PDB file of C-alpha atoms in Angstrom:
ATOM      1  CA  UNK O   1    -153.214 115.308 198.248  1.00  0.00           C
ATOM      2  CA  UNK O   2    -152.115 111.657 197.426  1.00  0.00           C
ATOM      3  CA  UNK O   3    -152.187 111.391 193.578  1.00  0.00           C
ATOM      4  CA  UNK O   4    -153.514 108.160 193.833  1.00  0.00           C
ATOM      5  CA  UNK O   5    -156.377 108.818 196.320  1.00  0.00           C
ATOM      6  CA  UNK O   6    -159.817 108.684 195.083  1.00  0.00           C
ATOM      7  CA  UNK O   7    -160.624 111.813 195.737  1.00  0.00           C
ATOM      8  CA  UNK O   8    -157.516 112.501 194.059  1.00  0.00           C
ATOM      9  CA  UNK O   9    -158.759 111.090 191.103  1.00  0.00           C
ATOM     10  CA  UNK O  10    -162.584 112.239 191.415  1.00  0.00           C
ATOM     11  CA  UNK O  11    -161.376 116.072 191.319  1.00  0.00           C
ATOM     12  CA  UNK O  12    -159.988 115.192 187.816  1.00  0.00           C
ATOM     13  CA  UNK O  13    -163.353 114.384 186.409  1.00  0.00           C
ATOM     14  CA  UNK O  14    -164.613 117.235 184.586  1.00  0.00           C
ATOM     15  CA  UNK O  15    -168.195 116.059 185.133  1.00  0.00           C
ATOM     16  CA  UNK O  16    -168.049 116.878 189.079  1.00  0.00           C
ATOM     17  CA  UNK O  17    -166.087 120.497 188.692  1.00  0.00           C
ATOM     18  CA  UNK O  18    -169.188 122.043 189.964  1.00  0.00           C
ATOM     19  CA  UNK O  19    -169.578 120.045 192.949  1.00  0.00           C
ATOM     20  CA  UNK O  20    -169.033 122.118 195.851  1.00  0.00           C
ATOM     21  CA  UNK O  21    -165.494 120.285 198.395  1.00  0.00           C
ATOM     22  CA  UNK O  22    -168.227 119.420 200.806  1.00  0.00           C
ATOM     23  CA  UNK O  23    -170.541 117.286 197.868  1.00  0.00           C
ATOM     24  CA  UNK O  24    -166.972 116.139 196.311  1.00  0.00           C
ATOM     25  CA  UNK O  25    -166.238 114.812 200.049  1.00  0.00           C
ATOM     26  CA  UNK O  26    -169.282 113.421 200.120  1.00  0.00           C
ATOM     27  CA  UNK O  27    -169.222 111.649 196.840  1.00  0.00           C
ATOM     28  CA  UNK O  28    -165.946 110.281 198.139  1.00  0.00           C
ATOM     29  CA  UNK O  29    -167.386 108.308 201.024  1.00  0.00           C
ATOM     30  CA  UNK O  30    -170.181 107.299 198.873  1.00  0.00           C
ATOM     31  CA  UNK O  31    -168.168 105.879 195.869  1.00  0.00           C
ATOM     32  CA  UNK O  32    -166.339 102.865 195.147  1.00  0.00           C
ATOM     33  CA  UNK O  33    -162.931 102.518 193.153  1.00  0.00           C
ATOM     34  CA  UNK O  34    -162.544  99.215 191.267  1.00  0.00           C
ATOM     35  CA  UNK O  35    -160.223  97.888 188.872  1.00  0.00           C
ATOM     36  CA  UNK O  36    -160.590  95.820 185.667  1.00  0.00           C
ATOM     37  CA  UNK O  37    -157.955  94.215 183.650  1.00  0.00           C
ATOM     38  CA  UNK O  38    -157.587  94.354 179.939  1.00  0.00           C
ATOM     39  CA  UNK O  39    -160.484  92.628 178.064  1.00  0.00           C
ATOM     40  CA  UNK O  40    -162.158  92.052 181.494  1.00  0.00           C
ATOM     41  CA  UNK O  41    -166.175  92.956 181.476  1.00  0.00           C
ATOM     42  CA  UNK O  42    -166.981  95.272 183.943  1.00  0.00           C
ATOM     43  CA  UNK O  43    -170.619  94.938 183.549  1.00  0.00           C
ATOM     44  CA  UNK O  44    -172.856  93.010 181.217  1.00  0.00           C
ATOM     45  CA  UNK O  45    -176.222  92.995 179.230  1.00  0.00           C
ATOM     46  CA  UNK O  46    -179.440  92.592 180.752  1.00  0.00           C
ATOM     47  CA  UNK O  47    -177.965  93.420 184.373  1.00  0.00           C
ATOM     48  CA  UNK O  48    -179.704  95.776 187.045  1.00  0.00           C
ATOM     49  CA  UNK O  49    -178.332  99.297 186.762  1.00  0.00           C
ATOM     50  CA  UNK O  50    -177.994 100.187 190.262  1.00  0.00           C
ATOM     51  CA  UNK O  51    -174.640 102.251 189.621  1.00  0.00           C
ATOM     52  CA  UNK O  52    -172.919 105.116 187.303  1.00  0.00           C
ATOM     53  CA  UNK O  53    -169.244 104.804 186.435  1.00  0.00           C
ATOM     54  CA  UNK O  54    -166.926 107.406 186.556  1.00  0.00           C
ATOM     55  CA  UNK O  55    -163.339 106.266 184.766  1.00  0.00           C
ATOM     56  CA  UNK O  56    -160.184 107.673 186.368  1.00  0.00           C
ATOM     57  CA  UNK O  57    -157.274 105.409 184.234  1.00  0.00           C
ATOM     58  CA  UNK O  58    -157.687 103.872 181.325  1.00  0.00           C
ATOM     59  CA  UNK O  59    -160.265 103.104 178.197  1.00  0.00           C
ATOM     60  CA  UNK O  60    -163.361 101.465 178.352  1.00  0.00           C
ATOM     61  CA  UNK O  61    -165.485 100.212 175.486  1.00  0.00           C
ATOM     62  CA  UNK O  62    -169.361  99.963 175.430  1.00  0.00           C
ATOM     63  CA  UNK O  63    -171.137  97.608 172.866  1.00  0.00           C
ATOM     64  CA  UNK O  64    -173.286  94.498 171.971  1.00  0.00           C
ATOM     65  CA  UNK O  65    -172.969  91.796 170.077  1.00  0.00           C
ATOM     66  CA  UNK O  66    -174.490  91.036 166.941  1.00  0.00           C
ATOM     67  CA  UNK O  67    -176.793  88.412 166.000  1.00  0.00           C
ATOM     68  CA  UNK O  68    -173.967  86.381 164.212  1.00  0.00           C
ATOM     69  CA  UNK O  69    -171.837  87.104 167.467  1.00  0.00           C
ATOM     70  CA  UNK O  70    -170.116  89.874 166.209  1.00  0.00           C
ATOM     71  CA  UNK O  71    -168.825  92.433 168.609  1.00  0.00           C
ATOM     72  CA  UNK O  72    -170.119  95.815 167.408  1.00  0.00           C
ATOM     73  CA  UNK O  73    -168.598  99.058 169.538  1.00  0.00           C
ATOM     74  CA  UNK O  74    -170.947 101.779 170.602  1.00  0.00           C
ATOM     75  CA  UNK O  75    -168.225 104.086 171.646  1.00  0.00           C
ATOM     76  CA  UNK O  76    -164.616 104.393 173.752  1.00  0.00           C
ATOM     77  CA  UNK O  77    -164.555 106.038 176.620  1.00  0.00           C
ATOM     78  CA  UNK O  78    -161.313 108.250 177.851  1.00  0.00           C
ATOM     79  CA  UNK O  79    -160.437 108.780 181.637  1.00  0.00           C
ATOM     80  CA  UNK O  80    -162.512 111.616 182.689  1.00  0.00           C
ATOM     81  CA  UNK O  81    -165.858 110.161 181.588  1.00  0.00           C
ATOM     82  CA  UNK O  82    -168.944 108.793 182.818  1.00  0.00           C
ATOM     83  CA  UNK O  83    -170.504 105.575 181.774  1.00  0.00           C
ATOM     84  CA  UNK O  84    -173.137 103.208 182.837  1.00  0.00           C
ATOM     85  CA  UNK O  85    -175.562 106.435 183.176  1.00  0.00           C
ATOM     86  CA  UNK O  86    -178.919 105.078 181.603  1.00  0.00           C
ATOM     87  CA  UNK O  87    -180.471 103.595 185.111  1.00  0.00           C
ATOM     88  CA  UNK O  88    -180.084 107.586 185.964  1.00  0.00           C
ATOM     89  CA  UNK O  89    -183.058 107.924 183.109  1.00  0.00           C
ATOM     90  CA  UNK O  90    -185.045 105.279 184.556  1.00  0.00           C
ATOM     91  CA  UNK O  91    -183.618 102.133 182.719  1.00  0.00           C
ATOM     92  CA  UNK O  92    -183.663  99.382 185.576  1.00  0.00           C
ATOM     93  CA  UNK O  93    -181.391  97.029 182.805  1.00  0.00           C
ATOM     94  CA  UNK O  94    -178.788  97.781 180.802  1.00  0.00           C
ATOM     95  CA  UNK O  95    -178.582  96.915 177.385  1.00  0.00           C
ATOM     96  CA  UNK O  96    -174.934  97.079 177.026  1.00  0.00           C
ATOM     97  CA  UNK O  97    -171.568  95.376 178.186  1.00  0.00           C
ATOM     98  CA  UNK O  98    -168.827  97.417 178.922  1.00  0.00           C
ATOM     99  CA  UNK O  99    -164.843  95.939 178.992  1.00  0.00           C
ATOM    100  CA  UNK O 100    -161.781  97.404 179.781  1.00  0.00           C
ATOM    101  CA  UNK O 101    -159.082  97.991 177.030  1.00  0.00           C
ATOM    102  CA  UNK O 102    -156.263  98.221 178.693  1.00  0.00           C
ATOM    103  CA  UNK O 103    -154.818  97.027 181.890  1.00  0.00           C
ATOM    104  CA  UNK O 104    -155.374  98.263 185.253  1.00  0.00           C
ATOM    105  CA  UNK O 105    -158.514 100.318 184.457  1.00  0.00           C
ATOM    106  CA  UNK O 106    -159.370 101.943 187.301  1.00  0.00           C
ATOM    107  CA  UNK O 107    -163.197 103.533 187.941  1.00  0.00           C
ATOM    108  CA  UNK O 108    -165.330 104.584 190.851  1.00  0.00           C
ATOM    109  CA  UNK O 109    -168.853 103.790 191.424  1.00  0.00           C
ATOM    110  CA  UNK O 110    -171.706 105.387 192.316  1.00  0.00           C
ATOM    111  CA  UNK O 111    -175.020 104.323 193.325  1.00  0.00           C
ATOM    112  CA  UNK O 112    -177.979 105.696 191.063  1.00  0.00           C
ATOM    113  CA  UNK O 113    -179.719 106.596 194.074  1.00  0.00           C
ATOM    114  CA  UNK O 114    -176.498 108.472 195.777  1.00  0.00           C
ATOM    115  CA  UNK O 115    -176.448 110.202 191.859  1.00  0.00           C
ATOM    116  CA  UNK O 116    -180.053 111.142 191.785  1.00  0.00           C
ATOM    117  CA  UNK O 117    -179.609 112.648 195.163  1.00  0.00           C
ATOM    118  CA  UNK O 118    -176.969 115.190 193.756  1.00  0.00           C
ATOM    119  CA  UNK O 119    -178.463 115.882 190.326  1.00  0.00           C
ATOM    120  CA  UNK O 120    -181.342 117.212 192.921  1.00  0.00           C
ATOM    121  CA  UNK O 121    -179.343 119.457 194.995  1.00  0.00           C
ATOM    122  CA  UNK O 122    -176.825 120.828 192.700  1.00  0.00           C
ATOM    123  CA  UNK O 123    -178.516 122.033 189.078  1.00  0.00           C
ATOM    124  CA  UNK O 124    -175.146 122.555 187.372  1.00  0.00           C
ATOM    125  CA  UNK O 125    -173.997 118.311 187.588  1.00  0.00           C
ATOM    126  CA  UNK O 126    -178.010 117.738 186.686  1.00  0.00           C
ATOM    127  CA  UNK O 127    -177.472 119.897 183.570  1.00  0.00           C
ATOM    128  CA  UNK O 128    -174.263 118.580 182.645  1.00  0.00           C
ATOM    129  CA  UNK O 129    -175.318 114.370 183.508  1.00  0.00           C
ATOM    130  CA  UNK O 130    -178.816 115.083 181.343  1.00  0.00           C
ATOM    131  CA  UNK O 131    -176.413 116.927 178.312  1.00  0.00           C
ATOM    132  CA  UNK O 132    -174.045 113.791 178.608  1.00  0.00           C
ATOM    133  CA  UNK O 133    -176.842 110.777 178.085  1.00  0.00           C
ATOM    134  CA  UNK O 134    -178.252 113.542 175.190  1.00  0.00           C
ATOM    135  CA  UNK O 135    -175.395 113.692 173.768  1.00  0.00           C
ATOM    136  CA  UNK O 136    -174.498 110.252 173.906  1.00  0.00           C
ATOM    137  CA  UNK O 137    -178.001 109.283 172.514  1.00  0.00           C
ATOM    138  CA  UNK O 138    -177.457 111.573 169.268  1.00  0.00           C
ATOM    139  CA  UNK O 139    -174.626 110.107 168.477  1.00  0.00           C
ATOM    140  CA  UNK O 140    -175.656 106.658 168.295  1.00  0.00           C
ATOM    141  CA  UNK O 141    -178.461 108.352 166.263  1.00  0.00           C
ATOM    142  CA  UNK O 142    -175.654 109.149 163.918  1.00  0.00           C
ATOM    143  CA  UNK O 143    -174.370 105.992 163.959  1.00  0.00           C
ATOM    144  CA  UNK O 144    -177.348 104.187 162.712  1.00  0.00           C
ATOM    145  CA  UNK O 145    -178.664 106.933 160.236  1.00  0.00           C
ATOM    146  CA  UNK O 146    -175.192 106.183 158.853  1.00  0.00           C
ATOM    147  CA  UNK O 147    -175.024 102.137 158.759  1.00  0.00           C
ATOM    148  CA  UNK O 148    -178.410 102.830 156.862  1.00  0.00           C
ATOM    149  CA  UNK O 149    -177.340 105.929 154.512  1.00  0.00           C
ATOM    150  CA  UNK O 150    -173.936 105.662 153.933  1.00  0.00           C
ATOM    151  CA  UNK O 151    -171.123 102.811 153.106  1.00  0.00           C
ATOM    152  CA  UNK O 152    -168.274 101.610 154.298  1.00  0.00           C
ATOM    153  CA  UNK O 153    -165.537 103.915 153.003  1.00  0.00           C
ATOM    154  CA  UNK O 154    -167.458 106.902 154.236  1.00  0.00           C
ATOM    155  CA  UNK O 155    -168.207 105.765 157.491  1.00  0.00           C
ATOM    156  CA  UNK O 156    -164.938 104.806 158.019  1.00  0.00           C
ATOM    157  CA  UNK O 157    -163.721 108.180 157.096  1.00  0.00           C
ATOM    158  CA  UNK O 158    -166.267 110.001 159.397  1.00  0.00           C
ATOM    159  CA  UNK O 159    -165.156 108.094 162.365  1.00  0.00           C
ATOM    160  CA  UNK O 160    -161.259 108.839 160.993  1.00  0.00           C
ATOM    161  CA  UNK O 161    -162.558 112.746 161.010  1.00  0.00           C
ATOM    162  CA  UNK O 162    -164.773 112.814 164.175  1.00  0.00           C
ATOM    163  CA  UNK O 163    -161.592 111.214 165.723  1.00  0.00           C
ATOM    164  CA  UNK O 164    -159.568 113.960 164.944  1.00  0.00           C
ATOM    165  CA  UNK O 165    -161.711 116.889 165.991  1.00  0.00           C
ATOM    166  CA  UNK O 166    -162.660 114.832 169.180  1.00  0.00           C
ATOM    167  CA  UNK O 167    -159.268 113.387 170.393  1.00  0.00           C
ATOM    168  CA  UNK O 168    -156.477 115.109 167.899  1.00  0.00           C
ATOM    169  CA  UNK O 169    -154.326 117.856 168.643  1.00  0.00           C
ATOM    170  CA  UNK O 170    -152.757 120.311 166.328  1.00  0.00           C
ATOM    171  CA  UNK O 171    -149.544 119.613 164.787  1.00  0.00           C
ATOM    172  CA  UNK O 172    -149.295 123.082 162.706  1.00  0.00           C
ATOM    173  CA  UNK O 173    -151.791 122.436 159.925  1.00  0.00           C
ATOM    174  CA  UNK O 174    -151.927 118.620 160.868  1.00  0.00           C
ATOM    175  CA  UNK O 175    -154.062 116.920 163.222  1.00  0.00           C
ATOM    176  CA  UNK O 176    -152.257 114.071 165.501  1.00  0.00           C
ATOM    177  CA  UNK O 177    -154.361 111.167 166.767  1.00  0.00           C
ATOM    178  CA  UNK O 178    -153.372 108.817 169.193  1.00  0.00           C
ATOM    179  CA  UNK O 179    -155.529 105.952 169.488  1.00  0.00           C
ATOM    180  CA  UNK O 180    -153.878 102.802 170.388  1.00  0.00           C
ATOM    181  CA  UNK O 181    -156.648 101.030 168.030  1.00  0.00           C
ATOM    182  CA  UNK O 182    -156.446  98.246 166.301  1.00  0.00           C
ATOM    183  CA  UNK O 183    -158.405  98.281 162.564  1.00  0.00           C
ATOM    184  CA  UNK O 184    -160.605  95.103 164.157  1.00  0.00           C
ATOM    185  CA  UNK O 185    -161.362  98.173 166.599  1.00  0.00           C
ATOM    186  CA  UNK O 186    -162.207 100.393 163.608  1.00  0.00           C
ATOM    187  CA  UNK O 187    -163.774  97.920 162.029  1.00  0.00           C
ATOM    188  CA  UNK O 188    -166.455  97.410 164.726  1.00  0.00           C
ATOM    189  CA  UNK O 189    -167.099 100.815 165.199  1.00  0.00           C
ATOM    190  CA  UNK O 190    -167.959 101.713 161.683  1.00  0.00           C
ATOM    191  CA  UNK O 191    -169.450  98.284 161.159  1.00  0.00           C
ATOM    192  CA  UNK O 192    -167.261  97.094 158.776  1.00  0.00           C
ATOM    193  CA  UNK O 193    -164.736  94.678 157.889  1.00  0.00           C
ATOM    194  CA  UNK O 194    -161.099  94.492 159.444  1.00  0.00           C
ATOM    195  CA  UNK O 195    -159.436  94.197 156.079  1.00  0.00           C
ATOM    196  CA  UNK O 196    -161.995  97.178 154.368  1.00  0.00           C
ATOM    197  CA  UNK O 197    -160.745  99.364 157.026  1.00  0.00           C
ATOM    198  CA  UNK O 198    -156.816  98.560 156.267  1.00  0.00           C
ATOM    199  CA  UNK O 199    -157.669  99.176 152.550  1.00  0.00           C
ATOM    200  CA  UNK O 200    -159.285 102.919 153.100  1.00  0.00           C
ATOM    201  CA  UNK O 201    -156.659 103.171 155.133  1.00  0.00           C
ATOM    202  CA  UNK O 202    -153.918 102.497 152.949  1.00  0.00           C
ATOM    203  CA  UNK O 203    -155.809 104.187 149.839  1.00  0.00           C
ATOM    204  CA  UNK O 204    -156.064 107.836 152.379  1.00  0.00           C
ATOM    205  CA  UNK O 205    -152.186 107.373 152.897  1.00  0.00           C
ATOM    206  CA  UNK O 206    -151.700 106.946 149.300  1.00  0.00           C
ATOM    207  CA  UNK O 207    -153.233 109.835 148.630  1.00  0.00           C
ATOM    208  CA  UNK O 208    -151.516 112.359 151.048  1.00  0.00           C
ATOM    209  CA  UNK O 209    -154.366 112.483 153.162  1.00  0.00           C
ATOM    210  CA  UNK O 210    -153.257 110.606 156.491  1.00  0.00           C
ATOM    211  CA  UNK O 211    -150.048 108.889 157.398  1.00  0.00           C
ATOM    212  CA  UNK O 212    -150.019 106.716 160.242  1.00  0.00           C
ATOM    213  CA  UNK O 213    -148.651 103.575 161.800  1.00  0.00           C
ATOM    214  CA  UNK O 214    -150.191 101.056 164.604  1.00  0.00           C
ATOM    215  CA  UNK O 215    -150.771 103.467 167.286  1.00  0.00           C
ATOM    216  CA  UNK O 216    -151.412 107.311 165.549  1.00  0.00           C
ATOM    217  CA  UNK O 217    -152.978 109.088 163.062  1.00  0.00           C
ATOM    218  CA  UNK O 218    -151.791 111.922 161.217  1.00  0.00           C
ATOM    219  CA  UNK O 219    -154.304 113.852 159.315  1.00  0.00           C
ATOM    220  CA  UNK O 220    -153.338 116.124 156.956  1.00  0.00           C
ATOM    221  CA  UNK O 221    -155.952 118.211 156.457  1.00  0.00           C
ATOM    222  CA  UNK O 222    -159.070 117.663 158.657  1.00  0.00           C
ATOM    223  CA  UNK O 223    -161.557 119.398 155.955  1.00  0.00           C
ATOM    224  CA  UNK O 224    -160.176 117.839 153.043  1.00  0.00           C
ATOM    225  CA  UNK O 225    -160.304 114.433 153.973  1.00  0.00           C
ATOM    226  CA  UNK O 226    -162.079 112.402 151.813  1.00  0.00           C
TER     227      UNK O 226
END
Protein backbone atom coordinates (compact mmCIF):
# COMPACT_ATOMS: atom_id res chain seq x y z
CA UNK A 1 0.00 0.00 0.00
CA UNK A 2 1.16 3.62 -0.85
CA UNK A 3 2.71 5.01 2.40
CA UNK A 4 1.25 8.13 1.76
CA UNK A 5 -2.36 7.02 1.02
CA UNK A 6 -4.96 7.80 3.47
CA UNK A 7 -5.81 4.70 4.19
CA UNK A 8 -2.26 4.27 4.54
CA UNK A 9 -2.20 6.58 7.17
CA UNK A 10 -5.74 5.73 8.84
CA UNK A 11 -4.42 2.00 9.58
CA UNK A 12 -1.72 3.75 11.74
CA UNK A 13 -4.21 5.21 14.10
CA UNK A 14 -4.44 3.14 17.05
CA UNK A 15 -7.97 4.41 17.72
CA UNK A 16 -9.47 2.46 14.52
CA UNK A 17 -7.35 -1.04 15.13
CA UNK A 18 -10.62 -2.62 15.79
CA UNK A 19 -12.33 -1.56 12.79
CA UNK A 20 -12.97 -4.43 10.70
CA UNK A 21 -10.93 -3.73 6.49
CA UNK A 22 -14.46 -3.38 5.31
CA UNK A 23 -15.42 -0.29 8.15
CA UNK A 24 -11.59 0.95 7.65
CA UNK A 25 -12.57 1.06 3.74
CA UNK A 26 -15.42 2.62 4.53
CA UNK A 27 -14.07 5.26 6.78
CA UNK A 28 -11.72 5.91 3.89
CA UNK A 29 -14.34 7.06 1.42
CA UNK A 30 -16.01 8.89 4.13
CA UNK A 31 -12.99 10.95 5.44
CA UNK A 32 -11.17 13.88 4.39
CA UNK A 33 -7.26 14.50 4.57
CA UNK A 34 -6.28 18.17 5.03
CA UNK A 35 -3.23 19.94 5.72
CA UNK A 36 -2.31 22.87 8.00
CA UNK A 37 0.85 24.77 8.14
CA UNK A 38 2.76 25.69 11.21
CA UNK A 39 0.85 28.13 13.51
CA UNK A 40 -2.15 27.82 11.09
CA UNK A 41 -5.73 27.31 13.06
CA UNK A 42 -7.39 24.45 11.97
CA UNK A 43 -10.53 25.19 13.73
CA UNK A 44 -11.66 27.90 16.08
CA UNK A 45 -13.87 28.79 19.18
CA UNK A 46 -17.44 29.00 19.10
CA UNK A 47 -17.60 27.02 15.63
CA UNK A 48 -20.19 24.14 14.77
CA UNK A 49 -18.65 20.76 15.50
CA UNK A 50 -19.78 18.86 12.63
CA UNK A 51 -16.38 16.79 12.40
CA UNK A 52 -13.70 14.60 14.53
CA UNK A 53 -10.02 14.83 13.65
CA UNK A 54 -7.85 12.12 13.37
CA UNK A 55 -3.90 13.42 13.06
CA UNK A 56 -1.66 11.35 10.80
CA UNK A 57 1.77 13.88 10.73
CA UNK A 58 2.55 16.23 12.93
CA UNK A 59 1.50 18.10 16.46
CA UNK A 60 -1.44 19.88 17.12
CA UNK A 61 -2.22 22.09 20.09
CA UNK A 62 -5.71 22.68 21.68
CA UNK A 63 -6.35 25.82 23.91
CA UNK A 64 -8.07 29.23 24.64
CA UNK A 65 -7.11 32.33 25.32
CA UNK A 66 -7.20 34.10 28.41
CA UNK A 67 -9.01 37.07 29.39
CA UNK A 68 -5.80 39.29 29.13
CA UNK A 69 -5.21 37.47 25.67
CA UNK A 70 -2.99 35.05 26.86
CA UNK A 71 -2.71 31.80 25.04
CA UNK A 72 -3.21 29.04 27.63
CA UNK A 73 -2.57 25.20 26.14
CA UNK A 74 -5.02 22.50 27.03
CA UNK A 75 -2.88 19.76 25.69
CA UNK A 76 -0.49 18.54 22.47
CA UNK A 77 -1.57 16.13 20.48
CA UNK A 78 0.95 13.39 18.74
CA UNK A 79 0.17 11.70 15.29
CA UNK A 80 -2.01 8.87 16.11
CA UNK A 81 -4.65 10.86 18.01
CA UNK A 82 -8.03 12.07 17.83
CA UNK A 83 -9.15 15.57 18.41
CA UNK A 84 -12.10 17.74 17.88
CA UNK A 85 -14.28 14.77 19.57
CA UNK A 86 -16.72 16.81 21.91
CA UNK A 87 -19.68 17.33 19.11
CA UNK A 88 -19.50 13.25 19.41
CA UNK A 89 -20.96 14.02 23.20
CA UNK A 90 -23.50 16.28 22.00
CA UNK A 91 -21.59 19.69 22.03
CA UNK A 92 -22.97 21.48 18.77
CA UNK A 93 -19.86 24.34 19.49
CA UNK A 94 -16.62 23.99 20.35
CA UNK A 95 -15.03 25.79 22.93
CA UNK A 96 -11.57 25.43 21.77
CA UNK A 97 -9.10 26.43 18.86
CA UNK A 98 -6.83 24.03 17.70
CA UNK A 99 -3.33 25.08 15.53
CA UNK A 100 -0.82 23.19 14.02
CA UNK A 101 2.82 23.21 15.43
CA UNK A 102 4.67 22.26 12.89
CA UNK A 103 4.57 22.34 9.19
CA UNK A 104 2.71 20.22 6.91
CA UNK A 105 0.30 18.77 9.52
CA UNK A 106 -1.59 16.46 7.93
CA UNK A 107 -5.25 15.09 9.46
CA UNK A 108 -8.36 13.42 8.17
CA UNK A 109 -11.83 14.30 8.91
CA UNK A 110 -14.71 12.77 9.81
CA UNK A 111 -18.19 13.77 10.01
CA UNK A 112 -19.84 13.37 13.59
CA UNK A 113 -22.64 11.78 12.01
CA UNK A 114 -20.36 9.22 9.77
CA UNK A 115 -18.57 8.72 13.63
CA UNK A 116 -21.76 8.15 15.48
CA UNK A 117 -22.71 5.69 12.85
CA UNK A 118 -19.60 3.46 13.72
CA UNK A 119 -19.47 3.93 17.50
CA UNK A 120 -23.11 2.15 16.87
CA UNK A 121 -22.06 -0.77 14.94
CA UNK A 122 -18.75 -1.61 16.27
CA UNK A 123 -18.69 -1.56 20.44
CA UNK A 124 -14.89 -1.84 20.66
CA UNK A 125 -14.15 2.04 18.71
CA UNK A 126 -17.43 3.19 20.99
CA UNK A 127 -15.52 2.00 24.09
CA UNK A 128 -12.29 3.25 23.14
CA UNK A 129 -13.81 7.10 21.58
CA UNK A 130 -16.03 7.35 25.11
CA UNK A 131 -12.48 6.28 27.26
CA UNK A 132 -10.62 8.98 25.07
CA UNK A 133 -13.08 12.24 25.78
CA UNK A 134 -12.99 10.57 29.68
CA UNK A 135 -9.80 10.60 29.76
CA UNK A 136 -9.21 13.76 28.23
CA UNK A 137 -11.84 15.39 30.59
CA UNK A 138 -9.86 14.12 33.84
CA UNK A 139 -7.04 15.50 32.89
CA UNK A 140 -8.06 18.93 32.44
CA UNK A 141 -9.66 18.15 35.86
CA UNK A 142 -6.09 17.84 36.94
CA UNK A 143 -5.10 20.72 35.42
CA UNK A 144 -7.35 23.06 37.19
CA UNK A 145 -7.36 21.28 40.69
CA UNK A 146 -3.67 22.11 40.20
CA UNK A 147 -3.68 25.97 38.99
CA UNK A 148 -5.91 26.16 42.24
CA UNK A 149 -3.79 23.80 44.74
CA UNK A 150 -0.48 23.94 43.74
CA UNK A 151 2.27 26.65 42.42
CA UNK A 152 4.29 27.21 39.84
CA UNK A 153 7.43 25.15 40.51
CA UNK A 154 5.31 22.11 41.15
CA UNK A 155 3.20 22.31 38.33
CA UNK A 156 5.89 22.79 36.22
CA UNK A 157 7.55 19.74 37.53
CA UNK A 158 4.36 17.55 37.16
CA UNK A 159 4.02 18.40 33.58
CA UNK A 160 8.16 17.76 33.35
CA UNK A 161 7.17 14.15 35.06
CA UNK A 162 3.83 13.34 33.29
CA UNK A 163 5.97 14.14 30.15
CA UNK A 164 8.27 11.58 30.80
CA UNK A 165 6.03 8.67 31.68
CA UNK A 166 3.72 9.78 28.72
CA UNK A 167 6.21 10.51 25.83
CA UNK A 168 9.87 9.36 27.33
CA UNK A 169 11.64 6.34 26.62
CA UNK A 170 14.16 4.55 28.69
CA UNK A 171 17.68 5.39 28.46
CA UNK A 172 18.96 2.67 31.19
CA UNK A 173 17.84 4.32 34.42
CA UNK A 174 17.13 7.69 32.52
CA UNK A 175 14.12 8.80 30.88
CA UNK A 176 14.65 10.69 27.31
CA UNK A 177 12.07 13.26 26.23
CA UNK A 178 11.83 14.71 23.03
CA UNK A 179 9.61 17.53 22.81
CA UNK A 180 10.57 20.13 20.40
CA UNK A 181 8.97 22.74 23.05
CA UNK A 182 9.75 25.88 23.61
CA UNK A 183 9.56 27.11 27.64
CA UNK A 184 6.74 29.86 26.23
CA UNK A 185 5.17 26.28 25.38
CA UNK A 186 5.78 25.12 28.96
CA UNK A 187 4.91 28.07 30.23
CA UNK A 188 1.32 28.00 28.88
CA UNK A 189 0.70 24.67 29.77
CA UNK A 190 1.46 24.92 33.41
CA UNK A 191 0.16 28.46 33.45
CA UNK A 192 3.09 30.11 34.22
CA UNK A 193 5.63 32.45 33.20
CA UNK A 194 8.26 31.86 30.30
CA UNK A 195 11.17 32.99 32.40
CA UNK A 196 9.72 30.87 35.83
CA UNK A 197 9.84 27.90 33.69
CA UNK A 198 13.67 28.55 32.46
CA UNK A 199 14.50 29.13 36.19
CA UNK A 200 12.99 25.54 37.52
CA UNK A 201 14.52 24.48 34.75
CA UNK A 202 17.89 25.53 35.28
CA UNK A 203 17.58 24.99 39.25
CA UNK A 204 16.45 20.80 38.27
CA UNK A 205 19.72 20.75 36.07
CA UNK A 206 21.66 22.17 38.83
CA UNK A 207 20.70 19.75 40.91
CA UNK A 208 21.35 16.49 38.88
CA UNK A 209 17.88 16.00 38.29
CA UNK A 210 17.39 16.71 34.41
CA UNK A 211 19.83 17.81 31.78
CA UNK A 212 18.54 19.04 28.67
CA UNK A 213 18.97 21.46 25.82
CA UNK A 214 16.27 23.17 23.30
CA UNK A 215 14.72 20.14 21.97
CA UNK A 216 15.07 17.04 24.88
CA UNK A 217 14.79 16.21 28.20
CA UNK A 218 16.78 13.95 30.14
CA UNK A 219 15.41 12.88 33.40
CA UNK A 220 17.39 11.33 35.71
CA UNK A 221 15.34 9.71 37.85
CA UNK A 222 11.56 9.85 37.10
CA UNK A 223 10.54 9.21 40.98
CA UNK A 224 12.94 11.43 42.43
CA UNK A 225 12.26 14.41 40.66
CA UNK A 226 11.47 17.13 42.64
Amino acid sequence: MNPSSKLWYLEKISLLDDLSEGELKEMDEKTTMKTAEKDSYIYFPNEPSKVVFFLKEGRVKIGTYSEDGKEVIKTILYPGEMFGELGLAGYETRNDWAKAMDDNVRFCTLSVEDALDIMRHNADFNIKVTKQIGDRLVKLERKLEALVFKDSRTRIIEFIRDLGRERGRKVGFETLIEHNLTHQDMANLTATSRQTVTTILNELKANNLINFDRKSILIRDLDKLG
